[in-house]
mmCIF file of C-alpha atoms in Angstrom:
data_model
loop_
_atom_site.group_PDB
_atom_site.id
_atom_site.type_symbol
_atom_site.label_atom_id
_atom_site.label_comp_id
_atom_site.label_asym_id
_atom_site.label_seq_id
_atom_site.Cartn_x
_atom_site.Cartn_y
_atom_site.Cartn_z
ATOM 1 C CA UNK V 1 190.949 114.928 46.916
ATOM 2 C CA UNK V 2 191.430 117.840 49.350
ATOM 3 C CA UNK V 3 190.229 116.853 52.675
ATOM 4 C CA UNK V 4 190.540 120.614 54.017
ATOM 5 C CA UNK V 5 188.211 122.391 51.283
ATOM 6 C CA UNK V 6 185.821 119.633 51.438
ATOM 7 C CA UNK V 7 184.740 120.404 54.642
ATOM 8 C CA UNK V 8 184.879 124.556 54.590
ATOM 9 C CA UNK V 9 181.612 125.590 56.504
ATOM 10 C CA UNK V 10 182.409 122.922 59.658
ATOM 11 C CA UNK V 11 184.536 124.911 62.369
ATOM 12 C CA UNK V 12 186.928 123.642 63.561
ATOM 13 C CA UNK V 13 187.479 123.215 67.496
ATOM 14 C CA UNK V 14 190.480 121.792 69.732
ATOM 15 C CA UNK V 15 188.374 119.435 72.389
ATOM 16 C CA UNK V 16 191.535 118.967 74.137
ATOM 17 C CA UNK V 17 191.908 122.740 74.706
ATOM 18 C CA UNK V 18 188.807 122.918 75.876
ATOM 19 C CA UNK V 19 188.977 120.483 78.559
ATOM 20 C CA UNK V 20 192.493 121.324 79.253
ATOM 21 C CA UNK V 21 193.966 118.227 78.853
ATOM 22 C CA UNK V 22 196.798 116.966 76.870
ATOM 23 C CA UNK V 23 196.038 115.142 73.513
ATOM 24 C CA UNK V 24 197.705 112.133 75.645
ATOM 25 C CA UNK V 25 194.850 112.278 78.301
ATOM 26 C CA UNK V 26 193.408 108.996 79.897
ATOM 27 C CA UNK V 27 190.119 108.563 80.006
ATOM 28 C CA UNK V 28 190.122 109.603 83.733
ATOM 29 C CA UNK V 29 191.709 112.625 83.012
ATOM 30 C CA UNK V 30 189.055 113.228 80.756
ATOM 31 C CA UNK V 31 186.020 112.316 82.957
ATOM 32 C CA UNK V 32 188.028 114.537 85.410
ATOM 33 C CA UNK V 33 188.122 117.595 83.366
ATOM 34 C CA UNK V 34 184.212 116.958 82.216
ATOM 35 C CA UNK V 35 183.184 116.640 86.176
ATOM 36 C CA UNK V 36 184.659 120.217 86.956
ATOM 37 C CA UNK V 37 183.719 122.157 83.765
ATOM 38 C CA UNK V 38 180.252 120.682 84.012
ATOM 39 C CA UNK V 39 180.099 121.769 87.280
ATOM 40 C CA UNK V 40 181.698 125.227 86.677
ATOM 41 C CA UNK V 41 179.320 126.187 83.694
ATOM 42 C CA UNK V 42 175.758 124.325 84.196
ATOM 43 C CA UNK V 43 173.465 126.745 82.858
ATOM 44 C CA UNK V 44 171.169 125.781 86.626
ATOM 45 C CA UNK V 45 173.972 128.235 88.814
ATOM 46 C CA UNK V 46 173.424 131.343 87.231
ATOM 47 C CA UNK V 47 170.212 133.449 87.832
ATOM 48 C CA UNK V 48 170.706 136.483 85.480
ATOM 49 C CA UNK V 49 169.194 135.509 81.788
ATOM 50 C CA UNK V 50 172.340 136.661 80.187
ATOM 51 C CA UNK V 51 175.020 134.880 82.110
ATOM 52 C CA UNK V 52 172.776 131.608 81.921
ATOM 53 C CA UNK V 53 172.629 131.748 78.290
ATOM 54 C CA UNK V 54 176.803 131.753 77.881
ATOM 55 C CA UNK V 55 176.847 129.389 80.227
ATOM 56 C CA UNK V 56 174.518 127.498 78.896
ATOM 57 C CA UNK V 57 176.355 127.791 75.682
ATOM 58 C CA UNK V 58 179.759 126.469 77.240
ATOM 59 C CA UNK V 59 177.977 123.857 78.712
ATOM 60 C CA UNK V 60 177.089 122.386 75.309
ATOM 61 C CA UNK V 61 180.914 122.635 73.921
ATOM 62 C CA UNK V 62 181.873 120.889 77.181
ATOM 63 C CA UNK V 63 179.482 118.140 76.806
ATOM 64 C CA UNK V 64 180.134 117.885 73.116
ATOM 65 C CA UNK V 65 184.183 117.901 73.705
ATOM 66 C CA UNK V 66 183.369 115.180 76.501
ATOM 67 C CA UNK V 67 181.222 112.533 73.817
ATOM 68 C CA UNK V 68 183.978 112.800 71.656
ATOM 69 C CA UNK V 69 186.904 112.352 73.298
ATOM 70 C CA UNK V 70 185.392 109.760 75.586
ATOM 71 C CA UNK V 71 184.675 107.656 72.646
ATOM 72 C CA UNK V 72 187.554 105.602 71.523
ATOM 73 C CA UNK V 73 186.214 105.366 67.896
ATOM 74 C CA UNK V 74 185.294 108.837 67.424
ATOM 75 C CA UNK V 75 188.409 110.208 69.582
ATOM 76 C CA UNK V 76 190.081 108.202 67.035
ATOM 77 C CA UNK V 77 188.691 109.763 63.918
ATOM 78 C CA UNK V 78 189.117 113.450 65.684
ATOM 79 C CA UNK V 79 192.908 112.577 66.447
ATOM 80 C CA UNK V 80 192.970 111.795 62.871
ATOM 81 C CA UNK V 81 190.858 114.224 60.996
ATOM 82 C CA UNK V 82 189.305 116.841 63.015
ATOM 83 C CA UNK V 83 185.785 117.644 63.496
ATOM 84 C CA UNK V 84 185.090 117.435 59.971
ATOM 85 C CA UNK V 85 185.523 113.995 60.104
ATOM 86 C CA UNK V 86 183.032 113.569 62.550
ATOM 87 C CA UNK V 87 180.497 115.376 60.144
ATOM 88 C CA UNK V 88 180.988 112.334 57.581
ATOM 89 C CA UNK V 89 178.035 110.331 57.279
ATOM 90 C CA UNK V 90 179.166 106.745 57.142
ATOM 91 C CA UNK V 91 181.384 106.040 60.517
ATOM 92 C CA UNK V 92 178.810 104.004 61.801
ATOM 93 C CA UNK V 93 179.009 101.057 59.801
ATOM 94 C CA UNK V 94 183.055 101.181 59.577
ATOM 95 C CA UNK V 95 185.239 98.909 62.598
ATOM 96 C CA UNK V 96 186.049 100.473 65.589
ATOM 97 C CA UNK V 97 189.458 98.824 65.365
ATOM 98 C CA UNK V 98 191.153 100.685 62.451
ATOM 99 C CA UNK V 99 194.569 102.653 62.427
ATOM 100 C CA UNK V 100 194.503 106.356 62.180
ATOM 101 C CA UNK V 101 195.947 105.474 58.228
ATOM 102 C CA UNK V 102 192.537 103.355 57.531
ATOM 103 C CA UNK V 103 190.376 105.422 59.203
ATOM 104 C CA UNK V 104 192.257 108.678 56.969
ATOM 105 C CA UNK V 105 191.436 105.934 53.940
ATOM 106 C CA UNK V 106 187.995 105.079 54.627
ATOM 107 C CA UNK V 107 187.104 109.052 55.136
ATOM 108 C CA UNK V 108 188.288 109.999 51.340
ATOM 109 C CA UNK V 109 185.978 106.717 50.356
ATOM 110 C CA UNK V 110 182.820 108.225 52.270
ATOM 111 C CA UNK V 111 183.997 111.909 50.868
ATOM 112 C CA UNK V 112 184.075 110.221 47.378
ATOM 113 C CA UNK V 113 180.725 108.310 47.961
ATOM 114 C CA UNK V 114 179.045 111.572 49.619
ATOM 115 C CA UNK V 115 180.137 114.066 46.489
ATOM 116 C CA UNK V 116 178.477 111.424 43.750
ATOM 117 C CA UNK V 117 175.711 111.449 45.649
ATOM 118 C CA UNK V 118 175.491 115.774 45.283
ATOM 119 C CA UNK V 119 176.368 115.300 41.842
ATOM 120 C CA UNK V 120 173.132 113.273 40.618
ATOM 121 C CA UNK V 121 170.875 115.326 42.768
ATOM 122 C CA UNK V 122 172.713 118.276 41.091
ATOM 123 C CA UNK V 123 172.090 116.881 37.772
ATOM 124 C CA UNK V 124 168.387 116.386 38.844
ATOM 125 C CA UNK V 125 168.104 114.004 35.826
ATOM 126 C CA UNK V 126 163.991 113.513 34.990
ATOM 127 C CA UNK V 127 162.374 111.296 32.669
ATOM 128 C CA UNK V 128 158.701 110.524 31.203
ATOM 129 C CA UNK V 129 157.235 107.644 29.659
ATOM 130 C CA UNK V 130 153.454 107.896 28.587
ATOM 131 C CA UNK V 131 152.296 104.947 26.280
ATOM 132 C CA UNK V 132 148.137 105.113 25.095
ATOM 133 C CA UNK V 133 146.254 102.105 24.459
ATOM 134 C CA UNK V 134 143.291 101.444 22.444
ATOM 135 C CA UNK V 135 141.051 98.970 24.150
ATOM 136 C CA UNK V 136 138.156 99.477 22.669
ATOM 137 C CA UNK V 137 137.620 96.334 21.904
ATOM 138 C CA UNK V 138 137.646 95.183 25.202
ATOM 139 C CA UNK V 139 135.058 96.805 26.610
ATOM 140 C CA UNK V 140 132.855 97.234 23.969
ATOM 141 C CA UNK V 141 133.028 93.651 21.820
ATOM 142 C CA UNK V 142 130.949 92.813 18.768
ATOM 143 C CA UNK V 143 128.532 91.116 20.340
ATOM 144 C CA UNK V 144 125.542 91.679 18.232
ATOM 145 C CA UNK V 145 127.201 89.551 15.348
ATOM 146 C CA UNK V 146 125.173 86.355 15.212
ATOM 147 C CA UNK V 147 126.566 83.110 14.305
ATOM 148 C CA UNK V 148 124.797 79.916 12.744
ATOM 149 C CA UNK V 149 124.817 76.920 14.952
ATOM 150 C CA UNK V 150 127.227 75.098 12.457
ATOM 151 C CA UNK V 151 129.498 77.179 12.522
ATOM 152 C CA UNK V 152 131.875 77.927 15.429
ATOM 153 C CA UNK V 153 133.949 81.237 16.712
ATOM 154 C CA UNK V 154 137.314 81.217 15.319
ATOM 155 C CA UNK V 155 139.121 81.329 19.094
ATOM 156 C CA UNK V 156 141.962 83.779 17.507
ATOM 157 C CA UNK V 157 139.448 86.206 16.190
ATOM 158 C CA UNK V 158 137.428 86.198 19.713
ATOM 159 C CA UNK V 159 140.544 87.631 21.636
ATOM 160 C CA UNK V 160 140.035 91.419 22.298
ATOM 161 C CA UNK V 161 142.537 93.406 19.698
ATOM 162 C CA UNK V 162 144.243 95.728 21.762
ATOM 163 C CA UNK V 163 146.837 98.188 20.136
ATOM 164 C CA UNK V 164 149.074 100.941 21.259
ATOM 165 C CA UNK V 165 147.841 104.192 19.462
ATOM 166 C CA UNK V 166 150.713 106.391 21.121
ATOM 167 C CA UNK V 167 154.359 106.419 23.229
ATOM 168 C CA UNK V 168 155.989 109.610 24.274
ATOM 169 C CA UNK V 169 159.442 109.186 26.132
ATOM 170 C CA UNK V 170 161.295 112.510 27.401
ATOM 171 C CA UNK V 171 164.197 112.694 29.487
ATOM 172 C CA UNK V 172 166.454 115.688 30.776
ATOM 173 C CA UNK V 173 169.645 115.890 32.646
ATOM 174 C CA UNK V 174 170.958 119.242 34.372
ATOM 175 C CA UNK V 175 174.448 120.455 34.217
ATOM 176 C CA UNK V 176 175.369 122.669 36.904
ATOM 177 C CA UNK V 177 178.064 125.224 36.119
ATOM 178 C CA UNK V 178 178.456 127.483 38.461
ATOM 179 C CA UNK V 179 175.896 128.982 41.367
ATOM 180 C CA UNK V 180 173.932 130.616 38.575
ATOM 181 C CA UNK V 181 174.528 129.064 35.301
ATOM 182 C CA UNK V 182 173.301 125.476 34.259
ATOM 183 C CA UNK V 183 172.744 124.183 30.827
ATOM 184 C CA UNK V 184 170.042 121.540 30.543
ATOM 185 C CA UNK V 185 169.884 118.760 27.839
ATOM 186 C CA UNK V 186 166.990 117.237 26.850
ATOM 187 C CA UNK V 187 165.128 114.830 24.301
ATOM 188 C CA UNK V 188 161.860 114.000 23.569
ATOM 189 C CA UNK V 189 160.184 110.977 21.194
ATOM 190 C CA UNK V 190 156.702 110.418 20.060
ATOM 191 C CA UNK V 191 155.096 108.314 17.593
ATOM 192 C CA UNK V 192 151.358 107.877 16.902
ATOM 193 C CA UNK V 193 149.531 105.832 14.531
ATOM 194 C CA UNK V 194 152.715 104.654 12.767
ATOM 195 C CA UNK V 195 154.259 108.341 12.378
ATOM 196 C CA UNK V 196 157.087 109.717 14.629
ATOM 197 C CA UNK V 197 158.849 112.579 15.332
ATOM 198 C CA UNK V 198 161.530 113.429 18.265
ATOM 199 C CA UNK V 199 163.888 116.070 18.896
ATOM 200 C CA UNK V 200 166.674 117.095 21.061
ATOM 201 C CA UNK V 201 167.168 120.344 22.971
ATOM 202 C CA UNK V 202 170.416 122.276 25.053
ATOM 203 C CA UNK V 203 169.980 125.210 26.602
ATOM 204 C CA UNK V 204 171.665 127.908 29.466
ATOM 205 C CA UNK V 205 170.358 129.708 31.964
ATOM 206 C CA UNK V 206 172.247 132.485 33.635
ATOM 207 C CA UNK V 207 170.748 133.880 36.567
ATOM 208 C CA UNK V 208 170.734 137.474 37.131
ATOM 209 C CA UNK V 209 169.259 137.575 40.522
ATOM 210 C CA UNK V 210 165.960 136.569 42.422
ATOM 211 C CA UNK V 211 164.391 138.810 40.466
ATOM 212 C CA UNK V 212 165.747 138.142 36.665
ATOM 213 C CA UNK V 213 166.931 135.599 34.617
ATOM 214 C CA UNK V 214 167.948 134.872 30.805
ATOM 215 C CA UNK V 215 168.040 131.567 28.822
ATOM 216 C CA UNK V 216 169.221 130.284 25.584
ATOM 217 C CA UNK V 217 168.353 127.350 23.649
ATOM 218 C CA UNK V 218 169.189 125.730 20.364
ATOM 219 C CA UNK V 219 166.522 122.279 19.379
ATOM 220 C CA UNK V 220 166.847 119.683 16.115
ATOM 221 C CA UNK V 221 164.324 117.345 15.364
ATOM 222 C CA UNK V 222 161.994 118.956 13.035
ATOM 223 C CA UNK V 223 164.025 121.690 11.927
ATOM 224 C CA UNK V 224 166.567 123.343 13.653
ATOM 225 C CA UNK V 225 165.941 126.415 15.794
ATOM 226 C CA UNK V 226 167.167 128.485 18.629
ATOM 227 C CA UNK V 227 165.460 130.332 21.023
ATOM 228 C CA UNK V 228 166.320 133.323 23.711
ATOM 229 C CA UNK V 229 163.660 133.312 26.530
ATOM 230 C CA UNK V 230 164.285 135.915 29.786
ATOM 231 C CA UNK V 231 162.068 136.737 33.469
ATOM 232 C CA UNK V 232 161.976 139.847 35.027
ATOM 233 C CA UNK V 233 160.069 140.893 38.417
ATOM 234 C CA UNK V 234 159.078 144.251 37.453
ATOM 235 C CA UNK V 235 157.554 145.236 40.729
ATOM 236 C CA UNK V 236 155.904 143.286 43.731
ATOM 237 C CA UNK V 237 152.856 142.912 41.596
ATOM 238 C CA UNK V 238 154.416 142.768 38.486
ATOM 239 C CA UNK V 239 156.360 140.555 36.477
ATOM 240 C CA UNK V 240 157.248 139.452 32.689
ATOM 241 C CA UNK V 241 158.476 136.352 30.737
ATOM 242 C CA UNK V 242 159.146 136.515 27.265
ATOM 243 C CA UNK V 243 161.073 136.028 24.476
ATOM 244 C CA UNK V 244 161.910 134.983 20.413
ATOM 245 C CA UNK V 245 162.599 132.138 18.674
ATOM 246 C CA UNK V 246 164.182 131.327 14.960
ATOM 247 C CA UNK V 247 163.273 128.365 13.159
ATOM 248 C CA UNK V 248 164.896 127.133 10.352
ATOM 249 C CA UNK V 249 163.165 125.275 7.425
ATOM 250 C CA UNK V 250 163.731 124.668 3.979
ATOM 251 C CA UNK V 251 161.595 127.595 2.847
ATOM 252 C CA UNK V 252 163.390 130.007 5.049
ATOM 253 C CA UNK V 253 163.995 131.430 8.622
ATOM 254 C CA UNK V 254 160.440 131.404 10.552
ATOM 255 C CA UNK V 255 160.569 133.821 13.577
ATOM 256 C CA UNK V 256 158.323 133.663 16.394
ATOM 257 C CA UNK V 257 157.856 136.126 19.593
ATOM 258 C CA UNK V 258 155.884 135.378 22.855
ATOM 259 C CA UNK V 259 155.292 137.984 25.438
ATOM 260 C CA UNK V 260 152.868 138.007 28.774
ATOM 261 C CA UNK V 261 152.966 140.277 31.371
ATOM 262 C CA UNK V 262 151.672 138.979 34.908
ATOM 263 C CA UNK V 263 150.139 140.833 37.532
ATOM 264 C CA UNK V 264 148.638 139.946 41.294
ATOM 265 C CA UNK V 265 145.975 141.455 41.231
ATOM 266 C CA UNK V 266 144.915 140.221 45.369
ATOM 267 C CA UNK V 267 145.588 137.394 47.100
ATOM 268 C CA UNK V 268 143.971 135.111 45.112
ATOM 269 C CA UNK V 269 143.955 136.367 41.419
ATOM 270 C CA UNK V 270 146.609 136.719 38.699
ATOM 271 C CA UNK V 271 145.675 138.510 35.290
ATOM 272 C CA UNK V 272 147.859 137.419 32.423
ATOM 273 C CA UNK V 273 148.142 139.790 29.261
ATOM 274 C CA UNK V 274 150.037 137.608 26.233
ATOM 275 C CA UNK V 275 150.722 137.942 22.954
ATOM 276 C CA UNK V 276 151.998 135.134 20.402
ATOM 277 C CA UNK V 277 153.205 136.195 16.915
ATOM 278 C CA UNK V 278 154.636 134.781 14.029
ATOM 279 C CA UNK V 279 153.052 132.595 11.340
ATOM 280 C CA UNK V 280 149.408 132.871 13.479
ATOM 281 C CA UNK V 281 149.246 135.580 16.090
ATOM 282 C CA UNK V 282 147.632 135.826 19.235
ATOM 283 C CA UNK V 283 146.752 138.473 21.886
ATOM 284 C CA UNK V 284 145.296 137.008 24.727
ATOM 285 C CA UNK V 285 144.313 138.161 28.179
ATOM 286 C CA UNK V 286 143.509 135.264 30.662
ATOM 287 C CA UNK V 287 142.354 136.191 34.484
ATOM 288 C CA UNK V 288 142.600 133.228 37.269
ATOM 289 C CA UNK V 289 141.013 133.305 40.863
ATOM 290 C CA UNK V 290 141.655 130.017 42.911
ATOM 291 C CA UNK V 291 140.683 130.060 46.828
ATOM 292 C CA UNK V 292 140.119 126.784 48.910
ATOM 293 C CA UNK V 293 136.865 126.237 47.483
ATOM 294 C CA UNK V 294 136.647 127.449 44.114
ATOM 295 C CA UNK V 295 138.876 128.030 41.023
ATOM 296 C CA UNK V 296 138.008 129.949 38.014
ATOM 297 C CA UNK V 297 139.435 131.315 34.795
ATOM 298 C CA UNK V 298 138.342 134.147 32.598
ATOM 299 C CA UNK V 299 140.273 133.692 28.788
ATOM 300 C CA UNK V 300 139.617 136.290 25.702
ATOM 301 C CA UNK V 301 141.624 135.563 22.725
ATOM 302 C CA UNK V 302 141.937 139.023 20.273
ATOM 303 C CA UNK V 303 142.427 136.962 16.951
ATOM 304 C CA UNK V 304 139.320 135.061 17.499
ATOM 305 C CA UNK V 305 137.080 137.040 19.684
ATOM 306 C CA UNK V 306 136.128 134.462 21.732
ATOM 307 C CA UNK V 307 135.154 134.894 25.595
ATOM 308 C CA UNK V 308 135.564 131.564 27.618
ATOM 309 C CA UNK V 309 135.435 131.147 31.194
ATOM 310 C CA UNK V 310 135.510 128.037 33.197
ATOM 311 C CA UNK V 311 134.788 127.817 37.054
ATOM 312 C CA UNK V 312 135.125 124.683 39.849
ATOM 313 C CA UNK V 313 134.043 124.037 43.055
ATOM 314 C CA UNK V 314 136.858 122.021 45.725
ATOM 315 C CA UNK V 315 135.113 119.386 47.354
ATOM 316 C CA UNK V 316 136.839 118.931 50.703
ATOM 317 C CA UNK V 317 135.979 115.259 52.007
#
């Protein structure tokens, strides 16, 4: 592992040049040197705002040189590794007694322990599990079935029958490239009423900029397919998302298009022009309005003709 690139944004700083002391200094020297430079730049002896704020400044280096080197443990891990050894998470829980060779040892562990951890929340690995039961029976029994007297309940046929009408399970796992390209894999299973179906997807995503995009994505389950999706932030108002996908089957090569074009139209509404083609198409034009108190949507579908609007009110408790 390379200690020196693991550690590139923390600065590194020679305490001992600071206090002027040699790297040999007893801890007298040290409090020595501290007493005097304290003295020299407290921020409390200078009146002009400037000069108090540099001092001020070398007052915190001072201070900060002084916890260090004062410390045996942590002068220890400076003498050994520099300051960005002292930026490891971890030191607390390791012995103050260790050799500059151990403590060198137990910093690649914590490095080793500390870049795992960035690689799973890199990976952001996500998962789903929703399962649907029928139980029905439960809550509303037969209970208007009447028995004779001589005969008695069967006690297996009086239990409630409650079955599982559906499972879904999805899971995806990121796989950061580089700064702006990650390919995502994902699955997905779902079965309902005895039939099931699944399939699996990988995509990339290249990013552009802030203000663009473009992804790729090939699927199998059903039928194989690929897809090319991209964003674009036309304007400070506008944007767009769109983009085409192929599906094979066994009666051919089924394309597919989606387009919508976004715009804020104030602070709290967003119209939404889209259009859907292939086998059925769609042109669609959907408006939404959400403030603290109320949320509303205003949806005409072309192919259909049909108007819909829905509207809520926030209760705030």
């Amino acid at each position: 592992m390379d200690l020196d690139s693991d550690e590139e944004n923390v600065v590194e700083e020679d305490f001992y040049a600071f206090l002027n002391v040699p790297k040999e200094a007893s801890k007298e020297e040290i409090n020595n040197a501290y007493r005097r430079l304290s003295r020299m730049y407290h921020p409390d002896k200078h009146v002009d705002p400037a000069l108090k704020e540099k001092a001020e400044i070398m007052f915190n280096k001072t201070k900060r040189a002084y916890e260090v080197l004062s410390d045996p443990h942590r002068r220890a891990i400076y003498d050994s590794l520099g300051t960005k050894g002292l930026e490891t998470e971890g030191w607390e829980i390791v012995q103050r007694t260790k050799t500059p060779a151990e403590i060198r040892a137990e910093y690649e562990q914590l490095a080793e322990e500390r870049a795992e951890r960035k690689k799973k929340q890199a990976t952001n690995p996500s998962g789903n599990i929703t399962i649907a039961i029928n139980a029905t029976d439960l809550f509303n029994p037969y209970d208007d079935v009447y028995y004779d007297d001589e005969f008695e309940d069967d006690i297996i046929s009086s239990i409630p029958n409650i079955e599982v009408s559906s499972m879904q399970f999805s899971q995806s796992v990121d796989f950061p490239l580089t700064q702006k390209d990650t390919c995502t894999l994902s699955g997905q299973l779902q079965t309902q009423n005895g039939t099931g179906a699944g399939g699996i997807n990988l995509s990339w995503r290249h990013i552009f900029s802030h203000k663009s995009w473009a992804e790729v994505e090939m699927c199998a389950g059903s039928g194989p397919g690929i897809s090319f999706k991209g964003f674009r932030t036309l304007s400070k108002r506008f944007f767009w998302n769109g983009g085409t996908i192929l599906q094979f089957t066994p009666e051919g090569i089924r394309p597919g298009v989606m387009s919508t074009l976004a715009m804020q139209i104030d602070k709290y509404s967003v119209g939404y022009l889209s259009y859907q083609g292939g086998i059925r198409q769609i042109f669609s034009t959907q408006v939404i309005r959400e403030t603290e108190e109320i949320s509303g949507s205003y949806d005409c579908l072309g192919c259909n003709n049909l108007v819909q609007f829905n509207a809520s009110k926030h209760s705030i408790v």
